PDB file of C-alpha atoms in Angstrom:
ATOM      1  CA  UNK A   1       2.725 -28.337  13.550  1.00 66.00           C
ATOM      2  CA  UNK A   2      -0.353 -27.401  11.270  1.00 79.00           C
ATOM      3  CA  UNK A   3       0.843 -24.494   8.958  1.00 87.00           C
ATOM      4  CA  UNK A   4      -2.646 -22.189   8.451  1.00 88.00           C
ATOM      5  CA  UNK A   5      -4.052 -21.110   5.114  1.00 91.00           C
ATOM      6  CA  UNK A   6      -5.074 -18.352   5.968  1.00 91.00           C
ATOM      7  CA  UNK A   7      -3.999 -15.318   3.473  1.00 91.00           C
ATOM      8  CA  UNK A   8      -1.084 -13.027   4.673  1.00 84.00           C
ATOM      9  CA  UNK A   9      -1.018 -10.602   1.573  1.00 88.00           C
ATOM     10  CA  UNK A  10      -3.836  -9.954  -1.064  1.00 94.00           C
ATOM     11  CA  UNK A  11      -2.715  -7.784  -4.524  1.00 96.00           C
ATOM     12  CA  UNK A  12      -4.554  -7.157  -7.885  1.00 97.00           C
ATOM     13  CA  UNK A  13      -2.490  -8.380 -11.058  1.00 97.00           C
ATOM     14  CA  UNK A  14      -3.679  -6.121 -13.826  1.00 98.00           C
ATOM     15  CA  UNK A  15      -2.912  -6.874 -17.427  1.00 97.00           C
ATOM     16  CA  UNK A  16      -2.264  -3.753 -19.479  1.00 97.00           C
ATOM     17  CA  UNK A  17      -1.153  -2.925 -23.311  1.00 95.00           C
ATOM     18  CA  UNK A  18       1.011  -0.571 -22.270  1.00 95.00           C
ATOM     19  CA  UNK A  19       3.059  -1.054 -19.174  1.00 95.00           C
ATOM     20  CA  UNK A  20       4.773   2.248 -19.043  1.00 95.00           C
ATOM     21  CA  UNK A  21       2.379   4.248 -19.120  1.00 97.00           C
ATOM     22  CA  UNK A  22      -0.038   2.726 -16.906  1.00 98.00           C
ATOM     23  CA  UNK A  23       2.636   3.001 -14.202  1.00 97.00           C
ATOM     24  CA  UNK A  24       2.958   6.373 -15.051  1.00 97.00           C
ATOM     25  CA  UNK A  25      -0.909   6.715 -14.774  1.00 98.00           C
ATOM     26  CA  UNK A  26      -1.144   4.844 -11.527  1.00 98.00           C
ATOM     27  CA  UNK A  27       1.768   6.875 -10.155  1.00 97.00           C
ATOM     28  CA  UNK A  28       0.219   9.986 -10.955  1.00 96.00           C
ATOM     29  CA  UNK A  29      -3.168   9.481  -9.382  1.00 97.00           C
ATOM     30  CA  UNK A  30      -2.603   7.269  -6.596  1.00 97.00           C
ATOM     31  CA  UNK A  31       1.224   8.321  -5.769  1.00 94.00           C
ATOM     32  CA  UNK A  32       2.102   4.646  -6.419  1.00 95.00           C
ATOM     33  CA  UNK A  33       5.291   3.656  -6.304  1.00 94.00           C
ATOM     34  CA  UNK A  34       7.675   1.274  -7.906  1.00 95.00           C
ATOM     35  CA  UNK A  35       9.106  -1.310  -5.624  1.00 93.00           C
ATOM     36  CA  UNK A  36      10.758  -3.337  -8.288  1.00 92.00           C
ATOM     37  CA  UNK A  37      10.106  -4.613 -12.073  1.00 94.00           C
ATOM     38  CA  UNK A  38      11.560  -7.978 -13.067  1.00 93.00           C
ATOM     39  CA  UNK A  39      13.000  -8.401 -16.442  1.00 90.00           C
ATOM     40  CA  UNK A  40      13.992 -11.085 -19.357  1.00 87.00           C
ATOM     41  CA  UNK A  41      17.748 -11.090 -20.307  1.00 90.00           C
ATOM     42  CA  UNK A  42      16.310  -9.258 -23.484  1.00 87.00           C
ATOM     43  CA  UNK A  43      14.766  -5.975 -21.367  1.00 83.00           C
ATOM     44  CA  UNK A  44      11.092  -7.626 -21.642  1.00 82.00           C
ATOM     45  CA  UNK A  45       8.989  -6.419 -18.392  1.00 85.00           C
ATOM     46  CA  UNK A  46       7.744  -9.807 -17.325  1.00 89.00           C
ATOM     47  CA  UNK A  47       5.894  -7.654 -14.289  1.00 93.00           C
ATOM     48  CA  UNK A  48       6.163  -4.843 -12.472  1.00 97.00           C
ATOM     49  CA  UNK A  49       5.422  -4.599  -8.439  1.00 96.00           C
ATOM     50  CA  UNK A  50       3.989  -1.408  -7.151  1.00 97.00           C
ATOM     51  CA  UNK A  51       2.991   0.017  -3.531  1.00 95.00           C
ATOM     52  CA  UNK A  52      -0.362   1.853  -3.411  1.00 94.00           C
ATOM     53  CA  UNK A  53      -0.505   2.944  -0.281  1.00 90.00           C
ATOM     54  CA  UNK A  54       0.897   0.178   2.073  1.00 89.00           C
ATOM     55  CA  UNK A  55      -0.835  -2.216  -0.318  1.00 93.00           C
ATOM     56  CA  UNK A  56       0.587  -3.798  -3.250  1.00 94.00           C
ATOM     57  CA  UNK A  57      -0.201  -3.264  -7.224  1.00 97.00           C
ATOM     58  CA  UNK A  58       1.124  -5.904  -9.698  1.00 97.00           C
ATOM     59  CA  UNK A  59       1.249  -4.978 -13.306  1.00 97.00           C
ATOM     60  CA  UNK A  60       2.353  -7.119 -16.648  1.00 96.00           C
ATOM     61  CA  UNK A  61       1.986  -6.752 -20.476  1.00 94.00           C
ATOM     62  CA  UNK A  62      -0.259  -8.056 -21.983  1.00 94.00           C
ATOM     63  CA  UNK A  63       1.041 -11.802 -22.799  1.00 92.00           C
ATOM     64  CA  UNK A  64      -1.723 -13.787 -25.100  1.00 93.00           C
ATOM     65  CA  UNK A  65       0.328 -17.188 -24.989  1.00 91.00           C
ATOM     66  CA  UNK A  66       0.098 -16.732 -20.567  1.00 91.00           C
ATOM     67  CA  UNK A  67      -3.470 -16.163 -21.168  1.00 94.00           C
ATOM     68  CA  UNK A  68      -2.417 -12.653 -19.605  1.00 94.00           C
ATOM     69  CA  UNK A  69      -5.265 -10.479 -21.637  1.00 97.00           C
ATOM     70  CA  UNK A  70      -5.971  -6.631 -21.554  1.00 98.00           C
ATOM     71  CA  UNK A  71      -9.414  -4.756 -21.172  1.00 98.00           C
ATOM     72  CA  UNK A  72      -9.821  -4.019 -24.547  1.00 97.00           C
ATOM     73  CA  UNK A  73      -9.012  -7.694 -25.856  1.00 98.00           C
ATOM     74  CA  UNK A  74     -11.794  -9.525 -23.674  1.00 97.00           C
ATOM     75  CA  UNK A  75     -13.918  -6.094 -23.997  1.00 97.00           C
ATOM     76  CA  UNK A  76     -13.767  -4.292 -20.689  1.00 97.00           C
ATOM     77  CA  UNK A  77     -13.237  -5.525 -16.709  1.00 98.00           C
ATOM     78  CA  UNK A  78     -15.675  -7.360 -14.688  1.00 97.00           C
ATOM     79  CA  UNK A  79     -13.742  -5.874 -11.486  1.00 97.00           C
ATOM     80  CA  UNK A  80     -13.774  -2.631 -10.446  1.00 98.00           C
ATOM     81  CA  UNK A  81     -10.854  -2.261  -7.499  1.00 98.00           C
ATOM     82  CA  UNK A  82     -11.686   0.292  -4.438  1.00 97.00           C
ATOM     83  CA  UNK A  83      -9.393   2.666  -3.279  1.00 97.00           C
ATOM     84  CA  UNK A  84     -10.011   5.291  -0.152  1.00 95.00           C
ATOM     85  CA  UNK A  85      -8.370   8.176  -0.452  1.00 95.00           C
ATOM     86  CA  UNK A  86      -8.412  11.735   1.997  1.00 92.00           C
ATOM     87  CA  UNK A  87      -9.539  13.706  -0.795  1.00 95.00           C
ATOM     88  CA  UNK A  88     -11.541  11.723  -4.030  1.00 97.00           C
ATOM     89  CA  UNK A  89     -11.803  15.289  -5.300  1.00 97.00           C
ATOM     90  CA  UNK A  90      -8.128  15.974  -6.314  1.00 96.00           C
ATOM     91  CA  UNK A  91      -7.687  12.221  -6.868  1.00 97.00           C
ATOM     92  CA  UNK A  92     -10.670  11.693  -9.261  1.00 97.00           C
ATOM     93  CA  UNK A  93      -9.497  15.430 -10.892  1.00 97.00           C
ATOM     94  CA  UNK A  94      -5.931  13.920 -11.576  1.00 97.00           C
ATOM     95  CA  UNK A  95      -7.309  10.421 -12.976  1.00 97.00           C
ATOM     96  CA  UNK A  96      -9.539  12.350 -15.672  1.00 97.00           C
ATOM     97  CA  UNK A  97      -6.748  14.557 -16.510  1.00 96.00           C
ATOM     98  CA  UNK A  98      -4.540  11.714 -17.384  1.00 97.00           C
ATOM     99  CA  UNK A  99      -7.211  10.161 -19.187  1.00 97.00           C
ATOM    100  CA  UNK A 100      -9.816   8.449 -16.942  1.00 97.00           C
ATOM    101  CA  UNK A 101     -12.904   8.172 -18.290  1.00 97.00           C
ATOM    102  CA  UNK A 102     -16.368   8.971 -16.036  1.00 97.00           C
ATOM    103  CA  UNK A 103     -18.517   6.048 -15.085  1.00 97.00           C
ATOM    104  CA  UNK A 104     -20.272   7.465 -11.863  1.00 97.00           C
ATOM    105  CA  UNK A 105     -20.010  11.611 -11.136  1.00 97.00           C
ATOM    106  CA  UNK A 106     -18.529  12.742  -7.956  1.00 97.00           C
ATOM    107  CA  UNK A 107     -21.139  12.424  -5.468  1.00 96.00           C
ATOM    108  CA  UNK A 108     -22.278  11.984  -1.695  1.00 94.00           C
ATOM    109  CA  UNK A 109     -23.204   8.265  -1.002  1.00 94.00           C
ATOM    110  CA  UNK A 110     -25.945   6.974   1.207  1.00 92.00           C
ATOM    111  CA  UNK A 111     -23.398   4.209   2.543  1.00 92.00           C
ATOM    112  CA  UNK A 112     -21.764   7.703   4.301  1.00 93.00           C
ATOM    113  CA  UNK A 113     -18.914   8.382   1.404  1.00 95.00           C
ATOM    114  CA  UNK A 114     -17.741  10.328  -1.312  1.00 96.00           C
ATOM    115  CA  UNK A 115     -17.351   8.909  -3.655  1.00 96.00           C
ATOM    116  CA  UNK A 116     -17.152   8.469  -7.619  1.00 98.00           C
ATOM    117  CA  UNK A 117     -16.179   5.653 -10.051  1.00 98.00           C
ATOM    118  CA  UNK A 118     -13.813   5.440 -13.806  1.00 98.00           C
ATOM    119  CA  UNK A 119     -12.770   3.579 -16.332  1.00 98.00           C
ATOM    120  CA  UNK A 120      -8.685   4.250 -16.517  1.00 98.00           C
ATOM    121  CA  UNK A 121      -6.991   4.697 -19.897  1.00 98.00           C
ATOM    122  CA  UNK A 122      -5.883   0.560 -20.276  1.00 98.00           C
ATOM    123  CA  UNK A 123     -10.252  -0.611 -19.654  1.00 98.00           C
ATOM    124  CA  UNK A 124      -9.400  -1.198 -15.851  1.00 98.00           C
ATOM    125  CA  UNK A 125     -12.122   0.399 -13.816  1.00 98.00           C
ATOM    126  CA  UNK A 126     -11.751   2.046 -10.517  1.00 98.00           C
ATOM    127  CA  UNK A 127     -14.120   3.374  -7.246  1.00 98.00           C
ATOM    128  CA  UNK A 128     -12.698   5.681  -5.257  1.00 98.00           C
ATOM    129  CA  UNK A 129     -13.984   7.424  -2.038  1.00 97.00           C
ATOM    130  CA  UNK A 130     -13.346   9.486   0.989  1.00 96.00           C
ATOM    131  CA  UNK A 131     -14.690   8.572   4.020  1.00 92.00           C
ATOM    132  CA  UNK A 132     -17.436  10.793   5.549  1.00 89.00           C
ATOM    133  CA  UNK A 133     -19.596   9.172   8.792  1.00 86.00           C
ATOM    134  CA  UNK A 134     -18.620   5.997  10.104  1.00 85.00           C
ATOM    135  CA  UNK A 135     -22.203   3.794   9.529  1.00 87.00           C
ATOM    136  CA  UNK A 136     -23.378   1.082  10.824  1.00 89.00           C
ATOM    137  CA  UNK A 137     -24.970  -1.762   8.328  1.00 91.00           C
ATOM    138  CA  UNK A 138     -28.549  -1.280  10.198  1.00 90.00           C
ATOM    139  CA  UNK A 139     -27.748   2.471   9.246  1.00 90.00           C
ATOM    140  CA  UNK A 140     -26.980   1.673   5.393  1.00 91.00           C
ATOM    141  CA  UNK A 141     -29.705  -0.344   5.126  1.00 91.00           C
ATOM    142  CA  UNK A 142     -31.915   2.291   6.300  1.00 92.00           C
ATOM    143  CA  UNK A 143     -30.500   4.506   3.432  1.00 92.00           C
ATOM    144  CA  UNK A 144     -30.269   2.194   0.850  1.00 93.00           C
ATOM    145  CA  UNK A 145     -32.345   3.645  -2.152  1.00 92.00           C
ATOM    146  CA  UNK A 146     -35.825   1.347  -3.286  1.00 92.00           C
ATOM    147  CA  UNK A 147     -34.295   0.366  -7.034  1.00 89.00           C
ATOM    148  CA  UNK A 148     -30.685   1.717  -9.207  1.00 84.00           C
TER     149      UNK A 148
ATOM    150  CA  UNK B   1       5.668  18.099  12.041  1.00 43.00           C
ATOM    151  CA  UNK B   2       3.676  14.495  11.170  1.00 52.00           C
ATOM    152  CA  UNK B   3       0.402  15.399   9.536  1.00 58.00           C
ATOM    153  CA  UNK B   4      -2.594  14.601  11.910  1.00 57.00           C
ATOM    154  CA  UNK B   5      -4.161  12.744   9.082  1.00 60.00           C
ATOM    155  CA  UNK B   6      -1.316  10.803   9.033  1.00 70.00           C
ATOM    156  CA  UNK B   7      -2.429   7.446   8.828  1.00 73.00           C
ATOM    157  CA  UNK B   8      -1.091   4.731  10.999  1.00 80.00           C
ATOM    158  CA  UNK B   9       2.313   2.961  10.322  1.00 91.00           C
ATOM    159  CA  UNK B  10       1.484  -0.808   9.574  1.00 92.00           C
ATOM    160  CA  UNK B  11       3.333  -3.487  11.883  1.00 93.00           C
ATOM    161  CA  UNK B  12       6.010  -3.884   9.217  1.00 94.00           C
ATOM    162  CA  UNK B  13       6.533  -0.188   9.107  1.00 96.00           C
ATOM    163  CA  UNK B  14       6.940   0.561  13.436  1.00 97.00           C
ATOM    164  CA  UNK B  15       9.255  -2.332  13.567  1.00 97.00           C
ATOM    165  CA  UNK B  16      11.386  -1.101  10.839  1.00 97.00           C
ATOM    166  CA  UNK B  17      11.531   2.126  12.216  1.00 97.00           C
ATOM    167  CA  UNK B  18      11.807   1.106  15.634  1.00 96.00           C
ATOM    168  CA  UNK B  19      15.357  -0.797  14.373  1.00 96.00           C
ATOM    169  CA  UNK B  20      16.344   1.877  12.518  1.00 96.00           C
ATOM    170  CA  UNK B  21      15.849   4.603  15.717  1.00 95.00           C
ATOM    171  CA  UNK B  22      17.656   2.411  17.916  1.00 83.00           C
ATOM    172  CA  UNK B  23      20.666   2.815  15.385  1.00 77.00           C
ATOM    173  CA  UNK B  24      20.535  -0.705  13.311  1.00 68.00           C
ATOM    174  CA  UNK B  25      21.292   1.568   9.945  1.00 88.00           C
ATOM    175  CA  UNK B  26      22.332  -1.800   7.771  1.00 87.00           C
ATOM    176  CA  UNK B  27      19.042  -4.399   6.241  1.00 88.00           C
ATOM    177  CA  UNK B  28      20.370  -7.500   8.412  1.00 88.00           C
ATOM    178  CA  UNK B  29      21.028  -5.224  11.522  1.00 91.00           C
ATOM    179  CA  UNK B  30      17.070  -4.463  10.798  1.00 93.00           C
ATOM    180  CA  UNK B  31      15.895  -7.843  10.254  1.00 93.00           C
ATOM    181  CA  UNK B  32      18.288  -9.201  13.103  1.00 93.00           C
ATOM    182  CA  UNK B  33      16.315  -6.625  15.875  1.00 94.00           C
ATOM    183  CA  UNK B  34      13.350  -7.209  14.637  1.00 95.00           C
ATOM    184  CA  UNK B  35      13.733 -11.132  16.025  1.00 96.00           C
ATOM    185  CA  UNK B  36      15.673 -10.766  19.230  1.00 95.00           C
ATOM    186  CA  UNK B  37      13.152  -8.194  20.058  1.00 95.00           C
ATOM    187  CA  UNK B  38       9.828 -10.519  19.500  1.00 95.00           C
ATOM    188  CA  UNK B  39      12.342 -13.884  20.850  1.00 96.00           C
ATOM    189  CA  UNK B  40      12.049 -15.383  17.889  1.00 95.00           C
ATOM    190  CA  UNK B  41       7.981 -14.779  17.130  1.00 94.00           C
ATOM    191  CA  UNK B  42       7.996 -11.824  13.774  1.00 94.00           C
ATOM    192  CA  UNK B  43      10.674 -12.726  11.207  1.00 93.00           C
ATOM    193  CA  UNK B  44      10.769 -10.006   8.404  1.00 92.00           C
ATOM    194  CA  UNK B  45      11.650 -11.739   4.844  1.00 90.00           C
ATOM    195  CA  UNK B  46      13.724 -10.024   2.399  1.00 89.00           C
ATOM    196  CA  UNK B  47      11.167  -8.949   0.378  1.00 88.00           C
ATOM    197  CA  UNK B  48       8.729  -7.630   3.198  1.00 90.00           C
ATOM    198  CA  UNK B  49      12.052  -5.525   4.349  1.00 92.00           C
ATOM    199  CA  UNK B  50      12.909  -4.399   0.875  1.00 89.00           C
ATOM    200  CA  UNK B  51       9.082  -3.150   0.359  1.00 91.00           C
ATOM    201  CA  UNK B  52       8.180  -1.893   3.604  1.00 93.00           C
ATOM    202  CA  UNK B  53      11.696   0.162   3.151  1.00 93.00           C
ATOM    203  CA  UNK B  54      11.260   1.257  -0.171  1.00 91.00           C
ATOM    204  CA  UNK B  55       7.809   2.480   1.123  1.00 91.00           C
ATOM    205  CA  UNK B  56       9.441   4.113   3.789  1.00 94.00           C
ATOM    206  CA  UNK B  57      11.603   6.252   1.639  1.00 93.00           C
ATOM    207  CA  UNK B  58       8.785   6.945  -0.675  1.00 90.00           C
ATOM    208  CA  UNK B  59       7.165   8.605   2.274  1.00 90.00           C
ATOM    209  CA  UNK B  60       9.655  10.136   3.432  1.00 92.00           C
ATOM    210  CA  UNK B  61      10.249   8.474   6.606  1.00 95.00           C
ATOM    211  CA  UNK B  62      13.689   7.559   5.664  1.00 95.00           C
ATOM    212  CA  UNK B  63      16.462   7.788   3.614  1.00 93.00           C
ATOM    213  CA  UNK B  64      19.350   5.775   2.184  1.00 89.00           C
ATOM    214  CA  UNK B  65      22.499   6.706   3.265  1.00 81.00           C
ATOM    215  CA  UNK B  66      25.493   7.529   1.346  1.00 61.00           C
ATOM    216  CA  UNK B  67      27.335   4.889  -0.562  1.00 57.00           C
ATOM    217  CA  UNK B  68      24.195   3.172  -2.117  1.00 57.00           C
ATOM    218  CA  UNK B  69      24.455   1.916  -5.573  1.00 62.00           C
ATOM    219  CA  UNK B  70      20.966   2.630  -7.683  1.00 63.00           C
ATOM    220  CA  UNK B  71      21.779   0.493 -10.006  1.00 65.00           C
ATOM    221  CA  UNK B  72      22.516  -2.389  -7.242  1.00 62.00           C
ATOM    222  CA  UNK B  73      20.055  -5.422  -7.019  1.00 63.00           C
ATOM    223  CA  UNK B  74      16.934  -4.812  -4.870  1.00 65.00           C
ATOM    224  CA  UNK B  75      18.395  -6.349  -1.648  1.00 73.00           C
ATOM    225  CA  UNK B  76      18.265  -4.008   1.212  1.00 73.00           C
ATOM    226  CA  UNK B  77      19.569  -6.651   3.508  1.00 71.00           C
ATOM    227  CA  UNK B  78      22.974  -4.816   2.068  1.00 75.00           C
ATOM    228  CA  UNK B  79      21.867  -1.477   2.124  1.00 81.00           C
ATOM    229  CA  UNK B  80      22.313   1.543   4.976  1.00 88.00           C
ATOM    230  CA  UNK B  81      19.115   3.415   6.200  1.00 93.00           C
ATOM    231  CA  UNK B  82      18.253   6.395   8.485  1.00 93.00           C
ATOM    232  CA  UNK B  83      15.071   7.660  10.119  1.00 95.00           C
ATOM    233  CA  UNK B  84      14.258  11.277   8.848  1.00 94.00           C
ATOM    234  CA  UNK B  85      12.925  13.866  11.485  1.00 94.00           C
ATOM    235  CA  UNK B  86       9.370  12.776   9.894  1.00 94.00           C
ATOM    236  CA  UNK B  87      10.143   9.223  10.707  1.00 95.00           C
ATOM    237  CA  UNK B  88      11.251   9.592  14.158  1.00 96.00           C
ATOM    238  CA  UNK B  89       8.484  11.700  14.580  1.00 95.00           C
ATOM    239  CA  UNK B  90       6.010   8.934  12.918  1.00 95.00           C
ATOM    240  CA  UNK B  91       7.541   6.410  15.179  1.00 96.00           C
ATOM    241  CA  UNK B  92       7.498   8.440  18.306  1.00 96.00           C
ATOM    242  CA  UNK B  93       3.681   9.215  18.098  1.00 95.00           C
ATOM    243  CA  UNK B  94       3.071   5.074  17.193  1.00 95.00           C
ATOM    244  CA  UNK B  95       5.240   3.637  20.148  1.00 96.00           C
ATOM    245  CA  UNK B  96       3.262   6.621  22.486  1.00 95.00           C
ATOM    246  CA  UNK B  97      -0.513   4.811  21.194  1.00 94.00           C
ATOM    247  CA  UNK B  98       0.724   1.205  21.713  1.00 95.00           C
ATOM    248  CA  UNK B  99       2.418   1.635  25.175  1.00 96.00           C
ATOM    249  CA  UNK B 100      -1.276   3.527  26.227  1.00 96.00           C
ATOM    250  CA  UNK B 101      -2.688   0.129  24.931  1.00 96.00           C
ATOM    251  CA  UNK B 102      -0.324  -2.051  26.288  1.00 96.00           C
ATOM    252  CA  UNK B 103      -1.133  -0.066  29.760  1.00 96.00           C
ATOM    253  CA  UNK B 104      -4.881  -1.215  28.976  1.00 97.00           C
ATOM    254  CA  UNK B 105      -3.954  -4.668  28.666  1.00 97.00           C
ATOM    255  CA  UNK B 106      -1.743  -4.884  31.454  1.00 96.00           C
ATOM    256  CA  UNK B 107      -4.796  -3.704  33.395  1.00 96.00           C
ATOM    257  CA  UNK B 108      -6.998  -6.239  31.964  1.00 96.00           C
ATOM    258  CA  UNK B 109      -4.744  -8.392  33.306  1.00 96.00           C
ATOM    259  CA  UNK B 110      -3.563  -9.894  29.859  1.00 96.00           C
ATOM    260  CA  UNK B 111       0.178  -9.195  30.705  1.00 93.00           C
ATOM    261  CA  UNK B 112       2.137 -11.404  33.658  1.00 78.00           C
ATOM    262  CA  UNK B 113       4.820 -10.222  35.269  1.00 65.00           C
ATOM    263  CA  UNK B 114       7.098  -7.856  33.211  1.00 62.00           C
ATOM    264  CA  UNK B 115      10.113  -9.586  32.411  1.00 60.00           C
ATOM    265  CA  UNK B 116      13.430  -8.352  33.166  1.00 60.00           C
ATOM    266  CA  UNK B 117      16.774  -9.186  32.109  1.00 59.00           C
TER     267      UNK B 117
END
């Protein structure tokens, strides 16, 4: 019997400095939780599993001989990970209070969101948006700004 | 009681719940309903139980039960669970919107005869 390839399960790995504290972050401001962390005999955090949501999170330290690099070492993310949320407001509120740095303002979105965008405290960056009309593509296309 | 935003439970999550209100309270009496009742077709793995649990409790749709050990490993094939009211609840209102579906597809004709024991 052919066994398929297609993907059950999909999850970001995100390399931080500090592991710790970008749990605490992500706990904070998405009400992640930790499933499990697996450890060395010696207490090193090898990684750290998290539910956002009923998706998974995976975090590790950053590990230069696994090639396992932060934000700041490589100088920034080329990945920005979405999340939708009931209310970006008190989300996106939380993130900068724990640290989040603005890359695009709270605003309405011609693709029929709310929606805003940051750059968390460990360089990973983040949209996040509440969902305000259901659109069709035809529709977004017809809203779709001439140039950025 | 469950929010109306309350966003639906993922397959995973009914079928744990489902086990857990028809009394299975123990991880193996979970995984061991979950494939008699498909015959055989949705086996949950360890790890999909222990997360989709762990979720559960972080939402408040269940609870260990007394006698768990924190500190014990992360197997909750050993552990005891119970629905809360907000889990019965959750599970009530999911099993209501799949039987009106099921009704819709045993309309379309997509079901044979119901099978009986």
């Amino acid at each position: 019997m052919r066994v398929s390839t297609r993907p059950t399960g999909f999850a970001p790995h995100l390399f931080v400095k500090d592991t710790e504290a970008a749990i605490a972050f992500y706990t904070k401001v998405f009400h992640a939780h930790e499933l499990w962390r697996n450890l060395l005999p010696d207490g090193t955090i090898l990684f750290v599993e998290l539910a956002i949501g009923d998706h998974r999170l995976l975090i590790s330290e950053e590990t230069p001989s696994l090639d396992a690099l932060a934000p700041p070492t490589i100088g920034g993310s080329p990945v920005q990970l979405h999340v939708e949320v009931e209310d970006v407001d008190k989300v996106y509120r939380k993130a900068r209070w724990a640290g989040a740095e603005e890359e695009i303002p709270l605003q309405e979105a011609f693709w029929g969101e709310r929606f805003c965008a940051f750059r968390d405290p460990f360089g990973h960056r983040w949209a996040v948006s509440t969902a305000r009309e259901q659109l069709s593509p035809e529709e977004i296309y017809g809203r779709t700004p001439p140039e950025v | 009681m469950t929010p109306a935003t309350a966003p639906p439970l993922t397959p995973a999550a009914f079928q744990v719940l489902l086990a857990l209100a028809g009394g299975a309270g123990h991880g193996y009496g979970v995984m061991a309903f979950v494939e008699q009742t498909s015959g055989g077709t949705v086996r949950l793995g360890p790890g999909t139980l222990y997360r989709t649990l762990a979720r559960l409790v972080a939402d408040g749709l269940a609870t260990e039960t007394e006698g768990a050990d924190p500190d014990a490993p992360h197997d909750a094939r050993r552990r005891y669970y119970e629905l809360t009211a907000l889990g019965r609840e959750a599970v009530r209102r999911e099993a209501e919107l799949l039987a009106a579906f099921v009704e819709a597809a045993r309309t379309a004709g997509l079901l044979g005869e119901r099978r009986c024991a």
